[in-house]
PDB file of C-alpha atoms in Angstrom:
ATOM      1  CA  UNK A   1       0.000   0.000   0.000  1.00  0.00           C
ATOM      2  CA  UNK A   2       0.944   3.849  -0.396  1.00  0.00           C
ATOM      3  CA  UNK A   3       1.184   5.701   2.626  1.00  0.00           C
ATOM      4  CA  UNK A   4      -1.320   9.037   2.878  1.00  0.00           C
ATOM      5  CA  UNK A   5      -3.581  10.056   0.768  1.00  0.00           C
ATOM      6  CA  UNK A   6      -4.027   7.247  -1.999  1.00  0.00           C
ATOM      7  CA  UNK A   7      -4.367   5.038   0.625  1.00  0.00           C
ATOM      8  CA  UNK A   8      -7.045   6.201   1.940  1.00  0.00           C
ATOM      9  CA  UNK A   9      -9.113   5.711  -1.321  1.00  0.00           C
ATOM     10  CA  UNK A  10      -7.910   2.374  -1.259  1.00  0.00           C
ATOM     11  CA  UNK A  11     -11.342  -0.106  -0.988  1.00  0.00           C
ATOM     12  CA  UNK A  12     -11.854  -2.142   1.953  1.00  0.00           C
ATOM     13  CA  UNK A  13     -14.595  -4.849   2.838  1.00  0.00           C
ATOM     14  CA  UNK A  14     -16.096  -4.244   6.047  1.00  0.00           C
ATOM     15  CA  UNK A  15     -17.176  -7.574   7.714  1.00  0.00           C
ATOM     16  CA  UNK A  16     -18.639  -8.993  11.036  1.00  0.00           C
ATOM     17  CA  UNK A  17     -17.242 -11.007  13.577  1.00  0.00           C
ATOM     18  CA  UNK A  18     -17.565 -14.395  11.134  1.00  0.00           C
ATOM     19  CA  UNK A  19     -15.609 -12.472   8.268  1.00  0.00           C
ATOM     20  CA  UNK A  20     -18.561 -12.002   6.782  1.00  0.00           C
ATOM     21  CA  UNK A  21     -18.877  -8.935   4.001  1.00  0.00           C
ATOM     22  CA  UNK A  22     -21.180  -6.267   5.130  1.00  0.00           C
ATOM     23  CA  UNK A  23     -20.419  -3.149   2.773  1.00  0.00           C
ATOM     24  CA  UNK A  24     -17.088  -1.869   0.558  1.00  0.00           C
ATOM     25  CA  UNK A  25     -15.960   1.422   1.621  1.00  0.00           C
ATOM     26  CA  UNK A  26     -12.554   3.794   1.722  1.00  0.00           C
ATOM     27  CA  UNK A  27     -10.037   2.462   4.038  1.00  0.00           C
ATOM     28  CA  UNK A  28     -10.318   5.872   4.834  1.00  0.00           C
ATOM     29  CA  UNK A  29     -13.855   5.618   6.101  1.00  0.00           C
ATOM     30  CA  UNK A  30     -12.774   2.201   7.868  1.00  0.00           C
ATOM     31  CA  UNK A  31     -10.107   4.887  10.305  1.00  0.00           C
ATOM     32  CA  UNK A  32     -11.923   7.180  10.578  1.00  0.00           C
ATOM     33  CA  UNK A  33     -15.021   5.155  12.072  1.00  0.00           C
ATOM     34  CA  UNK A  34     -13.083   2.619  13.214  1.00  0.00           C
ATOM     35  CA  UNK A  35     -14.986  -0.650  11.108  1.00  0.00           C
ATOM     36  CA  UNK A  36     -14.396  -4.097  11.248  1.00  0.00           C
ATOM     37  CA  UNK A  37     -11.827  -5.147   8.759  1.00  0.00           C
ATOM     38  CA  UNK A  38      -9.659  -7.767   6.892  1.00  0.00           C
ATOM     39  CA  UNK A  39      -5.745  -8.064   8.008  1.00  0.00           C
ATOM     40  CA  UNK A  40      -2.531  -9.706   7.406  1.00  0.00           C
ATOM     41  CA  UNK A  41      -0.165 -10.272   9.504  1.00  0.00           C
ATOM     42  CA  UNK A  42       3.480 -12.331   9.160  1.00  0.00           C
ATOM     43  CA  UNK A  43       5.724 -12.800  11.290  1.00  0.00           C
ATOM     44  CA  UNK A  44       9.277 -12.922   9.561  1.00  0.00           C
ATOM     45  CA  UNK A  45      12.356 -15.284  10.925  1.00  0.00           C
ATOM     46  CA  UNK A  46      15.793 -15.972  10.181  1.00  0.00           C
ATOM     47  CA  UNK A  47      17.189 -19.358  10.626  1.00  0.00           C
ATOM     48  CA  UNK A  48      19.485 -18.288  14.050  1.00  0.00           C
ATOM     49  CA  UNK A  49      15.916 -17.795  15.461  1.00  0.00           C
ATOM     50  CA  UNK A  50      15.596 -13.944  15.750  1.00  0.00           C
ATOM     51  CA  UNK A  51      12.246 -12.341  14.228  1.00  0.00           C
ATOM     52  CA  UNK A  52      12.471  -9.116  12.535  1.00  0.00           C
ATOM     53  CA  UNK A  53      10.569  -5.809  13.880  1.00  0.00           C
ATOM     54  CA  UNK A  54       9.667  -2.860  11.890  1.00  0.00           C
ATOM     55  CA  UNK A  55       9.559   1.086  12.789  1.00  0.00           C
ATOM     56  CA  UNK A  56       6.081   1.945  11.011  1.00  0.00           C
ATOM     57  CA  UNK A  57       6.289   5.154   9.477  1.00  0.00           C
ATOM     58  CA  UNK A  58       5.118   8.479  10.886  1.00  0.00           C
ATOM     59  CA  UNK A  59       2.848   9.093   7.681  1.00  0.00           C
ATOM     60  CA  UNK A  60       0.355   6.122   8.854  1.00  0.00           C
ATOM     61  CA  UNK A  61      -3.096   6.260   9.574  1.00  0.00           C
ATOM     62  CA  UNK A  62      -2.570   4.102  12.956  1.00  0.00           C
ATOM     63  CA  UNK A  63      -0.166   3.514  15.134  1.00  0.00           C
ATOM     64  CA  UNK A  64       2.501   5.741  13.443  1.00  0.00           C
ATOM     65  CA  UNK A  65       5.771   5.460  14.487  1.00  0.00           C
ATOM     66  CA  UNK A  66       5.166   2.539  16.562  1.00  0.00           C
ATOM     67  CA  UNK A  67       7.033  -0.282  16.229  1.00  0.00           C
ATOM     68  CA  UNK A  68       5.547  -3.861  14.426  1.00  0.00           C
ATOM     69  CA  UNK A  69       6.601  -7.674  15.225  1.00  0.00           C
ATOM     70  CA  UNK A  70       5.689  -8.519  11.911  1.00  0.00           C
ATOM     71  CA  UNK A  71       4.730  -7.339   8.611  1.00  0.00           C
ATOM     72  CA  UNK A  72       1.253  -6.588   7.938  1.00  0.00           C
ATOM     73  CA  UNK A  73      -1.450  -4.599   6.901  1.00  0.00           C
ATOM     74  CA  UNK A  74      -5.349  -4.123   5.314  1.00  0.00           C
ATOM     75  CA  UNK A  75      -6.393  -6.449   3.026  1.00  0.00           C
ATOM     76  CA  UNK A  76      -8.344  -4.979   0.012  1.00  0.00           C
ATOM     77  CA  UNK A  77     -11.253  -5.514  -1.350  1.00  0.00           C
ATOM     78  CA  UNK A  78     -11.403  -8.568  -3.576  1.00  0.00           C
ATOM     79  CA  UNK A  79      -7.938  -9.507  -2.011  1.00  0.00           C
ATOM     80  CA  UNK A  80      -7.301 -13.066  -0.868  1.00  0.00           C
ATOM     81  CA  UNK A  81      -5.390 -13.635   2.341  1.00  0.00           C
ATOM     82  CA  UNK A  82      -2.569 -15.139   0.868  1.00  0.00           C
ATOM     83  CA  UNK A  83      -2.222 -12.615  -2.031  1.00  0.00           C
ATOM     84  CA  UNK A  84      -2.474  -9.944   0.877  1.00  0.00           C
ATOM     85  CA  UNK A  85       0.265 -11.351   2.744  1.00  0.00           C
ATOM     86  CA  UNK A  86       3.113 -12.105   0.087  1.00  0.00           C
ATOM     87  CA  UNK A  87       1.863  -8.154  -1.619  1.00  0.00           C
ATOM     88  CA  UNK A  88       2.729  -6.897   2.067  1.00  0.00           C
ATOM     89  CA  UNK A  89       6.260  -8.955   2.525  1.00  0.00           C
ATOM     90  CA  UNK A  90       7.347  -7.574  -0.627  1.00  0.00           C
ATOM     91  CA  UNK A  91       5.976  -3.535  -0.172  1.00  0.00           C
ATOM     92  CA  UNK A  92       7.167  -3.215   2.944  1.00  0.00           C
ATOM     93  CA  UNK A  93      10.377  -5.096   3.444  1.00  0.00           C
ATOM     94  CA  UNK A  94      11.320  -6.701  -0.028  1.00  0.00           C
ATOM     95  CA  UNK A  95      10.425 -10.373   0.423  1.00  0.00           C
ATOM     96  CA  UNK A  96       9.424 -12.052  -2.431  1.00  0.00           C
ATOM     97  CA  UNK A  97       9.148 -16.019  -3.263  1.00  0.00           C
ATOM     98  CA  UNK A  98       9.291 -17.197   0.212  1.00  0.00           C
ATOM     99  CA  UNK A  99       6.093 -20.094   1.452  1.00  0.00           C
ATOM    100  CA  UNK A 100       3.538 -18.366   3.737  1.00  0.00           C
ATOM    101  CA  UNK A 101       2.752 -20.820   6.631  1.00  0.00           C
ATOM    102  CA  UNK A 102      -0.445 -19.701   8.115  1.00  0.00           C
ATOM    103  CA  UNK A 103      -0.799 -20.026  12.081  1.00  0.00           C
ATOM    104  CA  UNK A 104      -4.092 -18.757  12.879  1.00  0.00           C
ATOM    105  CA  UNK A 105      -6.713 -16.546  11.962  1.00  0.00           C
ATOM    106  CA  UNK A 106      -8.335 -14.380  15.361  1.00  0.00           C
ATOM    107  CA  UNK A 107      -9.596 -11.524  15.826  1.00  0.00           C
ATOM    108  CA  UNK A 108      -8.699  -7.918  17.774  1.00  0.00           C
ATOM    109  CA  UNK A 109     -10.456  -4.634  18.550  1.00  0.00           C
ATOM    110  CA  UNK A 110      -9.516  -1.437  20.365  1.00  0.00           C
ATOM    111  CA  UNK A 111     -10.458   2.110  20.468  1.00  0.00           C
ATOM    112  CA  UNK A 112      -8.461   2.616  17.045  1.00  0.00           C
ATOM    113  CA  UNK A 113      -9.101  -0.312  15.484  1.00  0.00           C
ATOM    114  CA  UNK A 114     -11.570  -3.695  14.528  1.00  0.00           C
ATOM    115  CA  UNK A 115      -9.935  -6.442  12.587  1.00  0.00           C
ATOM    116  CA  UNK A 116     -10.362  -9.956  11.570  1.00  0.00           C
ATOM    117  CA  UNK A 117      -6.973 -11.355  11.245  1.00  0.00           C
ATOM    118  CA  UNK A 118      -5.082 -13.905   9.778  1.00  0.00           C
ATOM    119  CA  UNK A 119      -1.300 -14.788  10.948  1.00  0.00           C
ATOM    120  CA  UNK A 120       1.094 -16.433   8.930  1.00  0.00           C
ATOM    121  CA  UNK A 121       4.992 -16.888   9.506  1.00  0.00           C
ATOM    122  CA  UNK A 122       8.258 -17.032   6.836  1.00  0.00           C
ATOM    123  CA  UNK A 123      11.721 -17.959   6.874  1.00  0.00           C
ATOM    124  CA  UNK A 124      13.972 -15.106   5.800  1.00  0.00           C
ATOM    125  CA  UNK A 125      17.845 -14.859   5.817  1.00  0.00           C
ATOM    126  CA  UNK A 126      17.879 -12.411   2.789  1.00  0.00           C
ATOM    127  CA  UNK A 127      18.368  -8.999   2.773  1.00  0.00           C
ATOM    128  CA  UNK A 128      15.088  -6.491   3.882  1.00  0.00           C
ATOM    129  CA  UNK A 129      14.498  -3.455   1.623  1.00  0.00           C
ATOM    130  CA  UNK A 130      11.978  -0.299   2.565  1.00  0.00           C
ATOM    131  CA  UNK A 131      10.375  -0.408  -0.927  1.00  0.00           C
ATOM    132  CA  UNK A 132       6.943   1.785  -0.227  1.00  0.00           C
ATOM    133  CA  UNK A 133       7.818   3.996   2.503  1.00  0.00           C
ATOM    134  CA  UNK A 134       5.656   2.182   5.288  1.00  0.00           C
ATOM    135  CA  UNK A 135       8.666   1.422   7.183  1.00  0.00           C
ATOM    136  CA  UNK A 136      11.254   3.493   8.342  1.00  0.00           C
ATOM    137  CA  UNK A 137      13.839   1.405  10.375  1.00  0.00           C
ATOM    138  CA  UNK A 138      14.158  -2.305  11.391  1.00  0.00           C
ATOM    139  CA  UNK A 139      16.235  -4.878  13.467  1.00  0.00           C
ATOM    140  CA  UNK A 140      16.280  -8.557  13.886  1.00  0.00           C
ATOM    141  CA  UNK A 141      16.022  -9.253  17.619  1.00  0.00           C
ATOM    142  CA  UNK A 142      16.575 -12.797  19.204  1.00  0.00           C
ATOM    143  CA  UNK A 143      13.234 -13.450  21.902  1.00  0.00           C
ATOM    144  CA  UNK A 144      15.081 -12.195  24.551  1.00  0.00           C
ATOM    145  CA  UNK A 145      16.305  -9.076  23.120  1.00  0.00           C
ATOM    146  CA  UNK A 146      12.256  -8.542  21.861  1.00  0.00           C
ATOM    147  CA  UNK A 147      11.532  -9.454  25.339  1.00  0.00           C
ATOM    148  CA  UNK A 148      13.948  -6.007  26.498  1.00  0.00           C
ATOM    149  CA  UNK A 149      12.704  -4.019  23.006  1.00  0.00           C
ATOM    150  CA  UNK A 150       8.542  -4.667  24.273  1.00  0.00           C
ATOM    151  CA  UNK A 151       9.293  -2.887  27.750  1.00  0.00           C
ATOM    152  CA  UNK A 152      11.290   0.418  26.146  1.00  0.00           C
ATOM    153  CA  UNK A 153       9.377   0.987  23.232  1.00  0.00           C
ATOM    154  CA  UNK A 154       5.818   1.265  21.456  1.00  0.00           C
ATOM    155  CA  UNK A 155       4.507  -1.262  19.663  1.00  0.00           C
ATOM    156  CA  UNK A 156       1.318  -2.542  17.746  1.00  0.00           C
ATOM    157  CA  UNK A 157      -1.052  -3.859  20.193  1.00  0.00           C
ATOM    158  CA  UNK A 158      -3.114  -5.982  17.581  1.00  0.00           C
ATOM    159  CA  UNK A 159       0.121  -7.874  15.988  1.00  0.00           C
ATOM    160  CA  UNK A 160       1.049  -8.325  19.703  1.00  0.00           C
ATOM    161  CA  UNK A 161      -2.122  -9.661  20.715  1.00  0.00           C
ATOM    162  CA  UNK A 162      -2.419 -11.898  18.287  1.00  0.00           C
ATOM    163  CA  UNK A 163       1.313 -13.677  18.306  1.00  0.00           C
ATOM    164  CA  UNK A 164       2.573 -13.070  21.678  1.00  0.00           C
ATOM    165  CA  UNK A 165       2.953 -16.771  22.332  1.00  0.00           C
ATOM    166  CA  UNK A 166       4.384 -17.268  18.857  1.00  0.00           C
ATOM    167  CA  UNK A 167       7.640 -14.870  20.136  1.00  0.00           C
ATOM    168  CA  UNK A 168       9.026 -16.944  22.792  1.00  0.00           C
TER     169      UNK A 168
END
C-alpha cells in the first residue's frame, strides 16, 4: 500500500465477527469510524531464530511510528489472504518467493481499530528493503532481546495480541 492520501481511497470490505462482508468502503472511512476489517499479519524469521521488527512510518493512519513484530497490513477488497500477505512482505520489506505458513486466523479490537486477522509466519535470511515507505527502520532481535525491546518501546497492540505466544 501507499502511505497518505491514496491510501485512503484504497477499498476495503467491512465484515462482522464471522468475516462475513457487510459493505465496501474507503479504508479511509474504515479509520476514521473505526470498522471491522480484513488483516494480514506475518511474522518474519531468520534461521538463528531472531524475528524481525519494523519502525512503522510516521505518515500512517494508525499507530505511526510505533514499532511492528511482523509485517502486515489491510487487506483490500477482492484480495485473498494469501495474495495480501506475500503483496505486504514484498511492499514493505522486499520479500518475495518465500512459502507463507499460516498459524491462525483471530480476531482484535480497540479504540483505534476492529480487525479480523489472519497470521502467517516465513523464513527469511535475505536482505530487507523499505520499498513503499511504510517502514522506516528495522532490526532482527533474538526473543530475549524482543523481550527487552517490548518494555522500552511502542509497539502494535493488535500484531502483539495476536502472536505473543508465537515470540518466545
Amino acid at each position: 500500500m501507499t502511505v497518505g492520501a491514496q491510501a485512503s481511497q484504497e477499498p476495503v470490505d467491512v465484515v462482522d465477527e464471522g468475516d462475513r462482508v457487510l459493505a465496501t468502503v474507503t479504508r479511509g472511512e474504515v479509520r476514521a469510524r473505526n470498522l471491522r476489517h480484513r488483516c494480514v499479519f506475518v511474522l518474519v524469521r531468520r534461521s538463528d531464530g531472531r524475528i524481525l521488527v519494523q519502525q512503522r512510518s510516521p505518515a500512517k493512519d494508525v499507530w505511526p511510528r510505533a514499532w511492528d513484530v511482523g509485517v502486515g497490513g489491510v487487506v483490500v477488497s477482492g484480495e485473498g489472504w494469501d495474495e495480501a500477505a506475500r503483496r505486504e512482505l514484498a511492499e514493505e520489506v522486499g520479500i518475495a518467493g518465500v512459502p507463507l505458513r499460516f498459524v491462525r486466523s483471530g480476531r482484535y479490537d480497540d479504540a483505534e481499530v476492529s480487525e479480523v486477522a489472519r497470521v502467517y509466519e516465513v523464513d527469511w535470511d535475505g536482505p530487507i528493503t523499505f520499498n513503499d515507505g511504510e517502514v522506516v527502520a528495522a532490526a532482527w532481535l533474538t526473543p530475549t532481546e524482543l523481550a527487552v525491546r517490548l518494555t522500552e518501546e511502542t509497539f502494535c497492540p493488535d500484531m502483539l495480541a495476536l502472536t505473543a505466544d508465537l515470540l518466545r
